[in-house]
XYZ file of C-alpha atoms in Angstrom:
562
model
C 125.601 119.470 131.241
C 123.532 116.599 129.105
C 120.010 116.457 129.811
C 118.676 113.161 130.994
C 117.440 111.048 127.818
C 113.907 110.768 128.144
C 111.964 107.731 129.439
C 110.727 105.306 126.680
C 106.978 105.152 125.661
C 107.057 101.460 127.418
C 108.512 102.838 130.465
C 106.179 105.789 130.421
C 103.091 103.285 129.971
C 104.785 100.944 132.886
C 104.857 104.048 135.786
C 101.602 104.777 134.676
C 99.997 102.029 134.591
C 101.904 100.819 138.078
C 100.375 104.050 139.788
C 96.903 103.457 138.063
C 97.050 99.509 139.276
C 98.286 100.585 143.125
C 95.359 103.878 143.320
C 92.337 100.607 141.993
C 93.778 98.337 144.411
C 94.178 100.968 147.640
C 90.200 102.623 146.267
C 88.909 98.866 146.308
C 90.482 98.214 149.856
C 89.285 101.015 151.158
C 85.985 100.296 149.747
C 85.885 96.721 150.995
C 86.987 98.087 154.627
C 84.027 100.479 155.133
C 81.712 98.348 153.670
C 82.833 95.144 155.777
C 82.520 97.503 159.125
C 78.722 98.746 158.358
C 77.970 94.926 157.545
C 79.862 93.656 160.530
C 78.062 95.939 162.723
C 74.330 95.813 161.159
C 75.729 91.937 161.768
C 76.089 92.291 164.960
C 72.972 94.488 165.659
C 70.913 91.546 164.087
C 72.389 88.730 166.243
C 72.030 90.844 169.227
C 67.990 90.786 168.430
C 67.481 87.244 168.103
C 69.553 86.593 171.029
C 67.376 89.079 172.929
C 64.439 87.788 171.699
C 64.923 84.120 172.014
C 65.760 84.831 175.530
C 62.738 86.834 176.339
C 60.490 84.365 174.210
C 62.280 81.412 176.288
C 59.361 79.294 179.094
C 62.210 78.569 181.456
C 62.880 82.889 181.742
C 59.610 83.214 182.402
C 59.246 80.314 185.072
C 62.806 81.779 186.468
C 61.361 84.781 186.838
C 58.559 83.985 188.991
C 60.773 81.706 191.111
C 62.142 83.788 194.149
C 65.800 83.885 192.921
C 65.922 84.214 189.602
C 69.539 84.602 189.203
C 70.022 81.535 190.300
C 68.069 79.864 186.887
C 68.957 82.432 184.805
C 72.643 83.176 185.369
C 74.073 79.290 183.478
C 71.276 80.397 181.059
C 72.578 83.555 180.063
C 76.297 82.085 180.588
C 75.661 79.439 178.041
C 74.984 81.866 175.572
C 78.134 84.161 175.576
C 81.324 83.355 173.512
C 83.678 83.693 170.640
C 80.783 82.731 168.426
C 78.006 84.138 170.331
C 76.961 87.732 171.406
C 79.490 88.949 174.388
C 76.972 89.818 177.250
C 73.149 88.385 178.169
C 71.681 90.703 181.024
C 68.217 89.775 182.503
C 67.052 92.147 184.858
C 63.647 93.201 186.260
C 61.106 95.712 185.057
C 62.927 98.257 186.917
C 66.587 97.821 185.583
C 68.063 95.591 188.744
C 70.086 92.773 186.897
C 69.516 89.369 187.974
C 72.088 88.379 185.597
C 75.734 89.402 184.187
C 79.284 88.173 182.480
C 80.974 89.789 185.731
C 78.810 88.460 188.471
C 79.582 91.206 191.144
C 77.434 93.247 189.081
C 74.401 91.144 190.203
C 72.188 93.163 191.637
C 72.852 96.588 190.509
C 71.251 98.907 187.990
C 71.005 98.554 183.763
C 73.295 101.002 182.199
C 71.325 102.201 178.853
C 67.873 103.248 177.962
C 64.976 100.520 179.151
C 61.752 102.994 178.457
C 60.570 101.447 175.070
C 60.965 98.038 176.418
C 59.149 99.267 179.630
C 56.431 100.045 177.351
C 56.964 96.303 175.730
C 58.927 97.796 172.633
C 62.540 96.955 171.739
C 65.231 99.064 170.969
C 68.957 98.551 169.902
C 71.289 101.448 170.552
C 75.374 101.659 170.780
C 76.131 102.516 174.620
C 79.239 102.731 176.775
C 78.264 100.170 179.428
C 80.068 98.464 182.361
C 82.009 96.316 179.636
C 82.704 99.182 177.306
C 81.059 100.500 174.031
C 78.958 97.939 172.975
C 75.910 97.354 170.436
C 73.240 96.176 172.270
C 69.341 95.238 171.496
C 66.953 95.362 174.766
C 63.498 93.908 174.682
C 60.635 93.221 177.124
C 59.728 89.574 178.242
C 55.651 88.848 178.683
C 53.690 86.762 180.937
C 50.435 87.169 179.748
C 49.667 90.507 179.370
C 52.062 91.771 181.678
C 56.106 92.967 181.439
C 57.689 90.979 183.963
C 61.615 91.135 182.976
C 63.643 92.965 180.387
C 66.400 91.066 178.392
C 69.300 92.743 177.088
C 72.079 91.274 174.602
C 74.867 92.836 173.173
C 78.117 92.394 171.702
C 81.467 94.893 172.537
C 82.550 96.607 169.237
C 85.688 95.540 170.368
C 84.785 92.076 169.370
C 83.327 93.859 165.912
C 86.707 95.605 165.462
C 88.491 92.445 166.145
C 86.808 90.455 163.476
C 87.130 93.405 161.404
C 90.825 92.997 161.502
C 90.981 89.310 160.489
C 88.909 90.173 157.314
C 91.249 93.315 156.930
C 94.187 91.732 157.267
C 92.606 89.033 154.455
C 91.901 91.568 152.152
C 94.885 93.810 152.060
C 96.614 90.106 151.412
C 94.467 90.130 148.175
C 95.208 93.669 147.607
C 98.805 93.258 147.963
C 98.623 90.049 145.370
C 96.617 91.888 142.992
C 99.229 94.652 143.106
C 102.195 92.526 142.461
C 99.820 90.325 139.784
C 99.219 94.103 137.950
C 102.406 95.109 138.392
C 104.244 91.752 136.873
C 100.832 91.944 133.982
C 101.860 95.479 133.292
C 105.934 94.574 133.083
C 105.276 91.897 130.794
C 102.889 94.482 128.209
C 105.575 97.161 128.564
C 108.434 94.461 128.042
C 106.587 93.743 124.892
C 105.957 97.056 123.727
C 109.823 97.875 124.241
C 110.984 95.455 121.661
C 108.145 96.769 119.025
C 109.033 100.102 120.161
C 113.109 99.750 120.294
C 113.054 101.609 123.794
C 112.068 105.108 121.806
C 109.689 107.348 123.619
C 107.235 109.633 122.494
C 108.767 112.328 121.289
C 111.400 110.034 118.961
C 108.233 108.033 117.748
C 106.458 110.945 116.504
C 109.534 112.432 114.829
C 109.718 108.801 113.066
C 106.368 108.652 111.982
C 106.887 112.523 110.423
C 109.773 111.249 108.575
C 108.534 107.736 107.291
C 105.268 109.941 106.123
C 107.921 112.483 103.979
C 109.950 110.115 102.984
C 106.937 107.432 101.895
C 105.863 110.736 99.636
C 109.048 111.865 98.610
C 109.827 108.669 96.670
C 108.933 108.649 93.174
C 108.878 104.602 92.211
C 105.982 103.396 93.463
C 106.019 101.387 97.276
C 103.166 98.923 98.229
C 102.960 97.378 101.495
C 100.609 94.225 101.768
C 99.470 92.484 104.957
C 99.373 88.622 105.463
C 95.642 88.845 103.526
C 97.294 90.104 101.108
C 95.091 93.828 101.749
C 96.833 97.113 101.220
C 98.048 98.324 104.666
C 100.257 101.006 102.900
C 100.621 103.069 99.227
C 102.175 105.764 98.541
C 101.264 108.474 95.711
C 103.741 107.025 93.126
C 102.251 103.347 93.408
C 98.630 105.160 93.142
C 99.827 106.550 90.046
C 101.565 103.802 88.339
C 98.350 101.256 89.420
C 95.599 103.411 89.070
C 94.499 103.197 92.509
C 91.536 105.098 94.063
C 92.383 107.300 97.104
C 90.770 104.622 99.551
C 92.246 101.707 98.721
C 93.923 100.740 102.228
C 92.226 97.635 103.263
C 91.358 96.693 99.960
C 92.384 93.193 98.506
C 94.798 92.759 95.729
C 91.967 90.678 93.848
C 89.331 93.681 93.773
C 92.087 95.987 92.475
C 91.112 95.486 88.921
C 95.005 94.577 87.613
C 96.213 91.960 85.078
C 95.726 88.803 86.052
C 100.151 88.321 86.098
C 100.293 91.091 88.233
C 97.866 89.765 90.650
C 99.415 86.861 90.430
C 102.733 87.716 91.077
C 101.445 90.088 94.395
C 99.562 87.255 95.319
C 102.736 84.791 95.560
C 104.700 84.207 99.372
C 107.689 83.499 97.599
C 110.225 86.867 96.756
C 109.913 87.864 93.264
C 112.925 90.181 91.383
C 113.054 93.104 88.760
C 109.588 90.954 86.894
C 108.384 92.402 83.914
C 104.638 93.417 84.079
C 101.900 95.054 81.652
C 99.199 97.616 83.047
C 96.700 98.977 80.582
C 99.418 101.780 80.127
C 102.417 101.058 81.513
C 105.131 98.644 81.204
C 105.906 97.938 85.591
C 109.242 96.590 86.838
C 108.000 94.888 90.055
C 110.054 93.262 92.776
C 108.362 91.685 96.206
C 109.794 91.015 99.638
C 108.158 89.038 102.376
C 108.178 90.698 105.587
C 110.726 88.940 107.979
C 109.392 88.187 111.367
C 106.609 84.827 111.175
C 104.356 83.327 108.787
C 101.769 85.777 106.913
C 103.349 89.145 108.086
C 102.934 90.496 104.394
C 105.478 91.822 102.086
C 106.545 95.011 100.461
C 106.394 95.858 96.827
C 108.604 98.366 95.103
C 106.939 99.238 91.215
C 109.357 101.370 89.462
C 107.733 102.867 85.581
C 110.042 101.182 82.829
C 107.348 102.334 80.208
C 109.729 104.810 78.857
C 113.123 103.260 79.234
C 111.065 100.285 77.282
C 110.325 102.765 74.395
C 113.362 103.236 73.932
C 115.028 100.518 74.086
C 112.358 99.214 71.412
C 113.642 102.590 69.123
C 117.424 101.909 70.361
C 116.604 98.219 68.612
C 115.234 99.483 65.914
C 118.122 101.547 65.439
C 120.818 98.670 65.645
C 118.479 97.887 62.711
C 118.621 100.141 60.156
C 122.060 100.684 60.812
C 122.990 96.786 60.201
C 120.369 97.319 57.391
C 122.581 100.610 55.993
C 125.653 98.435 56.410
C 124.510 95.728 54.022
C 122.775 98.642 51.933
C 126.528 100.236 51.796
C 127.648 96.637 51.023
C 125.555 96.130 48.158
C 126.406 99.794 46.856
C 129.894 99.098 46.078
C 129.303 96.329 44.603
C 127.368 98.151 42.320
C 129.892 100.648 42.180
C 132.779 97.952 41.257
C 130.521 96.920 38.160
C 129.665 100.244 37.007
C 133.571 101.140 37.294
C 134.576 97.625 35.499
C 131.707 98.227 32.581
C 133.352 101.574 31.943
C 136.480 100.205 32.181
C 135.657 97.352 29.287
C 134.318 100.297 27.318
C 130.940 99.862 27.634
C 129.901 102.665 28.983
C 126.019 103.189 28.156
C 125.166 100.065 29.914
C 126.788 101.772 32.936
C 125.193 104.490 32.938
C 121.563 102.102 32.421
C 122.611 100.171 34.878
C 123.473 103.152 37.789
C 120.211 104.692 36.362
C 118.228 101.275 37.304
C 119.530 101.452 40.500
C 118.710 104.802 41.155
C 114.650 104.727 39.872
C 114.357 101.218 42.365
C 115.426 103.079 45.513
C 113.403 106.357 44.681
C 110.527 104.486 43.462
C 109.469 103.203 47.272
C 110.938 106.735 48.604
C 108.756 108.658 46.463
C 105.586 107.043 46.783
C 106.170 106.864 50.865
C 106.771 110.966 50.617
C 103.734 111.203 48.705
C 101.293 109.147 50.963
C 102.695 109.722 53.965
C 102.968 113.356 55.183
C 103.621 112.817 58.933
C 107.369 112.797 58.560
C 107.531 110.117 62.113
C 105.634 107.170 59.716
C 107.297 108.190 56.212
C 110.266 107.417 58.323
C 109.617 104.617 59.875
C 108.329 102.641 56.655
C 111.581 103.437 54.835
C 112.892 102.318 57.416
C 111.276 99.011 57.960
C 111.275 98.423 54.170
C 115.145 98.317 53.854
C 115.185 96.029 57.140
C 112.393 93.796 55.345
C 114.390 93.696 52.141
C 117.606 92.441 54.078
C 115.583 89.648 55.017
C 114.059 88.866 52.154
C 110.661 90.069 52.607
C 108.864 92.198 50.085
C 107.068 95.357 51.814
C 104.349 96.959 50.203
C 101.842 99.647 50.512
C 98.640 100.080 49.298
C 97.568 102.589 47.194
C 94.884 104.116 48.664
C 96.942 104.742 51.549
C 96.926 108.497 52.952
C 98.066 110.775 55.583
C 98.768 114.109 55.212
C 100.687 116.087 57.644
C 99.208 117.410 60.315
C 96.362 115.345 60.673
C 97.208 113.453 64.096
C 96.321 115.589 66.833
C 98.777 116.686 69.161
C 97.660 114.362 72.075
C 98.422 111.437 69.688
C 102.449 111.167 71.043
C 104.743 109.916 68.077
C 106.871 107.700 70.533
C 103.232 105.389 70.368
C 102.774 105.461 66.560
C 106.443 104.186 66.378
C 105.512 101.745 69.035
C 102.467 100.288 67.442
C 103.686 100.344 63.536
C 107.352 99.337 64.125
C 106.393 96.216 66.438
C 103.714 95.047 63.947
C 105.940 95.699 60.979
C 108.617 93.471 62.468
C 106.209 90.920 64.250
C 104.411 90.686 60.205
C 107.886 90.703 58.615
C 109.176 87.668 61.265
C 106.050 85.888 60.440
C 106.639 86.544 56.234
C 110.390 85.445 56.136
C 110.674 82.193 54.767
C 106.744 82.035 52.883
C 105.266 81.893 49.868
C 105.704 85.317 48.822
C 107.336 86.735 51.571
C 105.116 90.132 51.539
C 103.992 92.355 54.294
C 101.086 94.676 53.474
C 100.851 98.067 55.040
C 98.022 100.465 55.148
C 97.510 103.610 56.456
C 94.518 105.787 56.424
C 92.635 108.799 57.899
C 89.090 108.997 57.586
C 85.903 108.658 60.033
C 87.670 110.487 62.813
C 89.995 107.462 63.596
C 93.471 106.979 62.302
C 93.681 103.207 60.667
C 97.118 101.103 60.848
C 96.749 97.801 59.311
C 99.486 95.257 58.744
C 99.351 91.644 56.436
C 101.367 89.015 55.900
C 102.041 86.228 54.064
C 102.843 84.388 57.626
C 101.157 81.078 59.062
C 98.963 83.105 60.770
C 97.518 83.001 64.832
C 95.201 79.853 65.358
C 91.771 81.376 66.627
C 92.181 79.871 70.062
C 95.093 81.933 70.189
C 93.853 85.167 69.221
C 93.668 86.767 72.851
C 97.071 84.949 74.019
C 99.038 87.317 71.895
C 98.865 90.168 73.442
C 100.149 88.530 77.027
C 103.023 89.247 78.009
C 105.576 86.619 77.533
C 103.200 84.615 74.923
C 105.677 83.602 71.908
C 106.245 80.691 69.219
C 109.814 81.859 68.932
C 111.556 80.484 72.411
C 111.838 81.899 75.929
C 112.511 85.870 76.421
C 110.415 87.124 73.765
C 106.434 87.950 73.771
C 106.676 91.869 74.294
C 105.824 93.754 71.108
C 102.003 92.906 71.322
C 101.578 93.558 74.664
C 103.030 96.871 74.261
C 101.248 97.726 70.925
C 97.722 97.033 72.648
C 99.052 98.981 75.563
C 100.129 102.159 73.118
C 96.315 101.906 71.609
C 94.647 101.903 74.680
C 96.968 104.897 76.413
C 95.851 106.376 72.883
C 92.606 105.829 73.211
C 92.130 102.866 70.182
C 91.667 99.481 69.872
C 93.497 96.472 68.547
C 91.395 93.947 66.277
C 93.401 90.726 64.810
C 91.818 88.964 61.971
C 92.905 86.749 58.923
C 94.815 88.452 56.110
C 93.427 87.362 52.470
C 96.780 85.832 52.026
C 96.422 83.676 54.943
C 98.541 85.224 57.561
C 97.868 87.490 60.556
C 96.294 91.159 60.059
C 96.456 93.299 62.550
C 94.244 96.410 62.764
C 94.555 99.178 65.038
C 92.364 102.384 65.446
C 93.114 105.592 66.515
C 90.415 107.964 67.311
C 91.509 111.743 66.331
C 89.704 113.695 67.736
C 88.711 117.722 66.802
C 91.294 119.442 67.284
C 92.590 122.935 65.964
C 95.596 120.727 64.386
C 93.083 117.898 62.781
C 92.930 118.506 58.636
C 89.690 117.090 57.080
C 90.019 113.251 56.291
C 91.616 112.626 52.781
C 89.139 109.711 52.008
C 86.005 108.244 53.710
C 86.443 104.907 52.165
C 89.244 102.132 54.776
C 92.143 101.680 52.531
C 92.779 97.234 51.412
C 95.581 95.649 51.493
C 95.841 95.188 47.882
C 97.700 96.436 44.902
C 100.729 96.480 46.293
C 103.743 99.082 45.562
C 107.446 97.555 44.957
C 108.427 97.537 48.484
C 112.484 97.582 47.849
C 114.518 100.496 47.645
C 117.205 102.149 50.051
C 116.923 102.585 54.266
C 115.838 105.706 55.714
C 116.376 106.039 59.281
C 113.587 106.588 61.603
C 112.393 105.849 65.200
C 110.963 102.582 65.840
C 110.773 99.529 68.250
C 112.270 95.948 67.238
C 110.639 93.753 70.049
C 108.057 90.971 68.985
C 104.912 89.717 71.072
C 103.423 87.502 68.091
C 106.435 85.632 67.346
């Protein structure tokens, strides 16, 4: 047999708050009951003594009483003053207890029911006594002539009559009770009603369980998920987006302005409208960010998903700089047979030794710039990447040199120093500097490479227009190009590879008019650090024949200057 489902947290809420509404509402009318009966009786106590004393205070009692039939004068009196309104009985009698007066006048004549001492003694006293008209509350007090008692007045009214009016404000005020109930009760269906749409008629038990699974499930994703509210405050993070933004462990409730992020990247979280797969720059990571308003009314928020393309972007810079060198080994093959087809045809015509000086040429250009790479550059990742970039730079016409006072042996970067952001930082500013060369007087990019100070030095020239000075800072946005839409990333990411590094970028005016762009390392003291080569920052000057054959290394081929 299937257990009943149960009740929903709204329905839950709705029996208890029904109950709690109906137990006020009964408490209060009981409350109101008791307290209206001791007022209406302490009410009618009160107008039972100034009806008794107005009487006995009354000239025409006293001159009634002296007469020699007093009920006569006295009976219309007393009469007069009984009613709905008034008090229900008026009894004058004598000092004795004989009534001269009554509401049932065949009582004339006989004795006062109740206690008459303290008004005897010219006191008065108000008791509750069962009389000859039932239980009634009843004040009795003396009346004076002179210095003498000469008559006792009694008035009272029938708690009857008190239970009576009692009942009219009874009935009254379970009519409010009964209103406020159904008021509560509609009040308290509308909340609930509410509550079940926010709450999809689940109950307790199913909430909980949700909450336990959004909490593993907000944890167990890796990209990064940011939840804003319409004030654009954090209302939810999870660890990944802590990681990829750098946040601090309390920043719910803080706003996306005093997060300390790029100004695009503010920006773009800062924007109502949806935003999709945007590229963004952190100080060390390259974000893919995509936004979604919340659906349901204006200024409900929206969700952010960040996923890390900092990798993927590294190598699809080296996967560029690939396609490359292999288009650049292509035309290098290209060029090779042709010199292989005039070798072959100046044997062929007989002239054989200016075969073999011209192969030999050949040879001594391409192992020129190879052998005086080797023999600077020990860290095989740069000696690479230069013979690399050089063939690439001669395809396009553009000389590369470098200097001569350029030095690193191997084993001088420390381990921390990853290769991937060497290859990063050279190969974009060897490509940006070769972009900016092609086509200039001279056509040269300068390259220089040092060790010394405890910093690692990369500095590239060129022969390039150059960056205007009010430009300088502009370059290393994302986006920021001179050469069309969809470039502007190389810069960006260089500066973003020196600070994850912990370096600096510096731009500055090459002495042949172009860009230079500077970048330093620091390299720590490590085990794996050798002692500096040279103390003295190499120049970009006396250059070294920059032509010679391709050898394939890592690198990335995307531009932020140009």
């Amino acid at each position: 047999m299937r257990l009943p489902r149960p009740r929903s947290l709204a329905g839950q809420l709705f029996a208890m708050q029904a109950v709690l509404v109906a137990v006020i509402v009964a408490g209060c009318a009981v409350f109101a009951y008791l307290t209206d009966r001791a007022q209406a009786e302490e009410t009618a106590r009160r107008q039972a003594t100034a009806t008794a004393t107005a009487v006995a205070r009354s000239p025409s009692v006293v001159a009634a009483v002296r007469s020699d039939n007093p009920t006569a004068a006295l009976q219309p009196y007393a009469d007069a003053l009984t009613g709905e309104r008034g008090v229900t009985f008026v009894v004058v009698m004598a000092p004795d207890g004989t009534r001269w007066t009554h509401p049932e006048p065949d009582r004339i004549g006989g004795t006062y029911l109740g206690h008459i001492d303290a008004a005897q003694r010219g006191g008065t006293l108000t008791e509750t006594y069962d009389g000859t008209l039932g239980r009634s509350v009843r004040t009795i007090t003396p009346v004076w002539d002179r210095d003498r008692v000469v008559a006792l007045v009694s008035a009272g009214i029938t708690v009857d009559r008190i239970t009576e009016q009692l009942r009219h404000q009874v009935t009254a005020l379970l009519g409010f009770a009964c209103g406020a109930l159904a008021l509560g009760a509609v009040g308290t269906y509308v909340v609930n009603a509410r509550l079940r749409r926010h709450t999809h008629g689940m109950n307790a038990t199913e909430l909980s369980r949700m909450h336990d699974y959004h909490q593993a499930a907000l944890h167990a994703v890796r990209e990064g998920l940011l939840m804003l509210d319409g004030r654009r405050r954090i209302a939810l993070v999870n660890d990944g987006a802590r990681e990829l933004l750098g946040l601090r462990e309390d920043a719910v409730g803080t706003s996306v302005t005093e997060l300390g992020l790029p100004p695009s990247l503010t920006g773009a979280l800062l924007a109502a409208e949806p935003r999709e797969d945007e590229l963004h720059l952190t100080a060390d990571r390259v974000l893919v960010v995509s936004i979604r308003p919340v659906v349901g009314g204006e200024r409900r928020g929206s969700v952010v998903t960040l996923r890390d393309h900092t990798e993927l972007q590294a190598l699809s810079g080296e996967l560029d700089s690939e396609r490359g060198f292999t288009q650049a080994l292509r035309a290098q093959a290209h060029e090779a047979a042709n010199r292989l087809h005039t070798v072959v045809s100046l044997i062929e015509l007989g002239r054989v030794e200016e075969a073999v000086g011209f192969a030999t040429a050949e040879l001594e250009l391409a192992q020129t710039l190879t052998d005086r790479v080797v023999d600077a550059v020990g860290e095989p990742v740069l000696a690479a990447l230069l013979l690399g970039k050089s063939a690439q730079a001669s395809e396009r016409g553009v000389e590369l040199v470098l200097t001569d006072d350029s030095r690193i042996d191997d084993g001088v970067l420390p381990p921390g120093l990853a290769a991937r952001d060497l290859v990063t930082i050279l190969g974009n500013l060897i490509d940006n500097a070769v972009e900016a060369a092609q086509g200039s007087a001279g056509s040269r990019v300068t390259v220089a490479l040092a060790a010394a100070g405890g910093e690692l030095l990369l500095r590239v020239a060129d022969t390039g227009p150059g960056v205007r000075p009010g430009d300088a800072e502009a370059v290393f946005t994302r986006g920021w190009s001179t050469r069309g839409p969809g470039r502007g990333i190389g810069l960006p990411l260089v500066r973003q590879a020196a600070h994850r590094a912990g370096g600096r970028v510096e731009l500055d005016t090459a002495p042949e008019g172009g860009a230079e762009f500077t970048v330093r390392l620091p390299l720590g003291g490590g085990p794996g650090r050798a002692a500096a080569p040279a103390e003295r920052v190499p120049s970009p000057t006396r250059p070294v024949d920059g032509g010679g054959a391709a050898v394939t290394g890592g690198g990335a081929g995307t531009e932020g200057r140009t």
